[in-house]
Amino acid sequence: MAVSEPRTIATWQAPLVGDKTSDELLISFDRGRKHRLLILPALFDEANKLRRFTMQTIRALDASGVECFLPDLPGCNDSLQPLEQQTLEGWRSVVIAAAEVFQITHVLGIRGGALLSPKDLPAWYYAPQSGAKLLRGMLRARMIASRELGLEETSEQLLKVGREAGLMLAGWPIGATMLRELEHAKPFKIDQQKTISQKDIGGAGLWLRAEPGEDDAGSESLATIISGGIGDAA
């Protein structure tokens, strides 16, 4: 007999500045098991391209005995909070709160999501990228779109404006504070952190495609690496 999927779509209270909170969506796979994994998805346009892959990975992890929690951050997806008001430091505080609320034991940071991983939990970074690389990709997309409209922009010009007033990059309104943070942000390096490269799971990264895609074999490989690592550490 097939086991029903324990997926729950609910909301959680994400902390905001000034002791306020925001109702944000949460996808969780929770059967009450020992290992509880917080998923920090890719950011901005890569989040769209990897959304299906992320969910496939979560389902594979559930099948291997790992609880998974995928909380939305303020300003992301269906959040009512303005993205241009968010900062990396603010998102990191939200992640720390989520880890406490959901009693997280391990973390998976995917691409830019690795920038938000807390310092005190065992973590895997899947194909992590620095904030500077993430920013360069969005700047490039902005310049290509501008060129198609007959406008010439340079990254230097855009950054000068963005550091003071923020920028619309690839459809994402990035505030000035977040832009300045991204220029220097790197995932934390801790003893309990391991990096998973694209070569480790095979194939090409879905973020390289023009449109969102999926990769069943890749998501299974990623889940196997993580569940095996959790088992080895238990």
XYZ file of C-alpha atoms in Angstrom:
234
model
C 0.000 0.000 0.000
C 1.381 3.424 -0.924
C 2.275 5.721 1.930
C 0.507 9.079 1.704
C 2.701 12.127 1.266
C 2.884 14.056 4.556
C 3.342 17.406 2.829
C 1.738 20.354 4.592
C 1.325 23.833 3.171
C 0.808 26.248 6.039
C 2.053 29.601 7.286
C 4.622 30.579 9.857
C 5.469 33.794 11.666
C 8.684 35.252 10.262
C 10.251 37.945 12.443
C 10.601 41.491 11.125
C 12.421 44.565 12.388
C 10.740 46.234 15.353
C 9.393 43.071 16.989
C 6.863 42.631 14.183
C 6.114 39.415 12.331
C 4.943 38.446 8.866
C 2.770 35.499 7.829
C 4.834 33.538 5.295
C 4.125 30.256 3.540
C 5.752 27.034 4.705
C 6.015 23.699 2.919
C 6.924 20.938 5.342
C 7.335 17.168 5.181
C 7.099 16.139 8.820
C 6.479 12.629 10.162
C 8.040 13.372 13.562
C 11.391 11.777 12.755
C 14.773 12.609 14.258
C 16.567 14.463 11.458
C 15.061 17.825 10.512
C 16.463 19.632 7.474
C 15.927 23.327 6.745
C 15.935 24.056 3.001
C 17.341 27.426 1.907
C 16.455 27.629 -1.781
C 18.213 29.476 -4.557
C 17.526 33.207 -4.690
C 15.753 35.443 -7.189
C 15.553 34.116 -10.777
C 17.411 30.916 -9.891
C 14.691 30.162 -7.340
C 12.219 29.935 -10.224
C 14.500 27.739 -12.301
C 15.206 25.358 -9.408
C 11.806 25.280 -7.724
C 10.769 21.941 -9.226
C 14.212 20.456 -8.591
C 14.056 21.602 -4.965
C 10.681 19.955 -4.407
C 11.868 16.736 -6.064
C 14.861 16.705 -3.723
C 12.622 17.236 -0.707
C 10.399 14.325 -1.687
C 13.449 12.098 -2.134
C 14.741 13.164 1.280
C 11.376 12.382 2.849
C 11.504 8.908 1.305
C 14.938 8.409 2.873
C 13.756 9.346 6.361
C 14.592 13.056 6.621
C 12.079 15.720 7.642
C 12.205 18.831 5.432
C 11.080 22.406 5.966
C 10.949 25.006 3.196
C 9.834 28.361 4.645
C 9.279 31.444 2.535
C 11.297 34.502 3.501
C 9.789 38.003 3.683
C 9.702 39.498 0.209
C 9.883 36.125 -1.589
C 7.249 34.232 -3.598
C 3.766 35.152 -2.286
C 5.015 37.265 0.621
C 3.206 40.551 1.226
C 6.447 42.159 2.393
C 8.219 44.401 -0.182
C 11.386 42.767 -1.511
C 13.136 46.125 -1.831
C 12.936 46.521 1.956
C 14.649 43.198 2.695
C 18.330 42.721 3.518
C 20.623 39.703 3.665
C 21.193 40.333 7.360
C 17.441 40.435 7.919
C 16.967 37.182 6.021
C 19.726 35.556 8.079
C 17.869 36.533 11.248
C 14.694 35.001 9.814
C 16.567 31.768 9.024
C 17.882 31.557 12.581
C 14.334 32.004 13.876
C 13.032 29.319 11.503
C 15.709 26.903 12.702
C 14.527 27.397 16.266
C 10.807 27.176 15.486
C 11.128 23.962 13.464
C 13.799 22.399 15.718
C 16.184 22.063 12.795
C 19.157 19.708 13.045
C 20.730 20.248 9.595
C 20.626 22.767 6.733
C 20.745 22.564 2.939
C 21.681 25.810 1.186
C 21.076 25.744 -2.571
C 23.113 28.165 -4.703
C 22.559 31.670 -3.259
C 20.593 30.180 -0.381
C 23.937 29.139 1.096
C 24.548 32.838 1.858
C 21.828 32.612 4.516
C 22.943 29.424 6.288
C 23.519 29.883 10.054
C 26.928 29.299 11.619
C 25.934 26.799 14.295
C 24.231 23.975 12.368
C 25.688 21.228 10.164
C 25.103 22.265 6.564
C 25.458 21.219 2.952
C 25.968 23.875 0.293
C 24.851 22.730 -3.140
C 26.747 24.592 -5.903
C 27.037 27.687 -3.677
C 27.780 31.078 -5.134
C 28.965 34.320 -3.652
C 26.771 37.372 -3.533
C 29.056 39.071 -6.038
C 28.509 36.318 -8.630
C 24.769 36.356 -8.016
C 24.766 40.115 -8.485
C 26.840 39.924 -11.673
C 24.366 37.525 -13.226
C 21.447 39.851 -12.521
C 23.367 42.886 -13.767
C 24.161 41.043 -16.985
C 20.483 40.225 -17.508
C 19.583 43.876 -16.907
C 22.138 45.108 -19.436
C 21.010 42.616 -22.092
C 17.387 43.681 -21.637
C 18.373 47.362 -21.814
C 20.395 46.779 -24.975
C 17.367 45.229 -26.648
C 15.540 48.492 -25.935
C 18.347 50.529 -27.451
C 19.840 51.564 -24.109
C 23.482 51.178 -23.152
C 24.227 50.558 -19.489
C 27.385 49.380 -17.779
C 27.719 47.428 -14.561
C 29.745 50.273 -13.061
C 26.978 52.784 -13.777
C 24.291 50.493 -12.440
C 26.202 49.669 -9.264
C 26.824 53.340 -8.568
C 23.095 54.014 -8.742
C 22.140 50.808 -6.943
C 24.354 51.410 -3.923
C 22.433 54.602 -3.221
C 18.910 53.964 -4.471
C 18.591 50.248 -5.233
C 17.984 48.676 -8.653
C 15.472 46.662 -10.593
C 17.490 43.622 -11.691
C 15.975 40.898 -13.877
C 12.548 41.887 -12.581
C 13.625 41.902 -8.938
C 13.591 45.192 -6.975
C 16.824 44.990 -4.994
C 17.191 47.588 -2.248
C 20.368 49.595 -1.793
C 21.323 47.829 1.445
C 20.899 44.355 -0.023
C 22.835 45.313 -3.139
C 25.773 46.522 -1.040
C 25.591 43.341 1.054
C 25.582 41.142 -2.037
C 28.788 42.732 -3.315
C 30.721 41.173 -0.430
C 28.588 38.256 0.800
C 30.009 34.731 0.947
C 28.648 31.555 2.562
C 29.977 30.977 6.061
C 32.750 28.382 6.268
C 32.342 26.178 9.325
C 33.726 22.802 10.387
C 30.342 21.092 9.945
C 29.761 22.429 6.429
C 30.258 20.389 3.254
C 30.060 21.574 -0.343
C 28.311 19.517 -3.017
C 29.398 20.451 -6.526
C 27.391 19.899 -9.694
C 29.930 17.229 -10.674
C 28.977 15.300 -7.529
C 25.406 14.822 -8.726
C 26.046 14.747 -12.482
C 24.620 16.607 -15.439
C 24.385 20.352 -15.921
C 22.981 22.820 -13.403
C 19.368 23.757 -14.076
C 20.180 27.409 -13.367
C 22.039 27.473 -16.713
C 18.824 26.888 -18.649
C 16.729 29.715 -20.045
C 13.534 28.265 -18.527
C 12.710 26.308 -15.347
C 13.372 22.595 -15.631
C 13.655 19.398 -13.639
C 16.186 16.631 -13.140
C 14.921 13.495 -11.404
C 18.324 11.808 -11.363
C 20.046 14.910 -10.021
C 17.553 15.449 -7.227
C 17.818 11.787 -6.224
C 21.624 12.044 -6.184
C 21.550 15.180 -4.063
C 19.117 13.615 -1.599
C 21.256 10.470 -1.373
C 24.381 12.477 -0.546
C 22.590 14.440 2.177
C 20.699 11.542 3.756
C 23.877 9.476 3.742
C 25.798 12.293 5.397
C 23.161 12.682 8.078
C 23.249 8.963 8.722
C 27.041 8.937 8.999
C 26.915 11.778 11.533
C 24.190 10.198 13.648
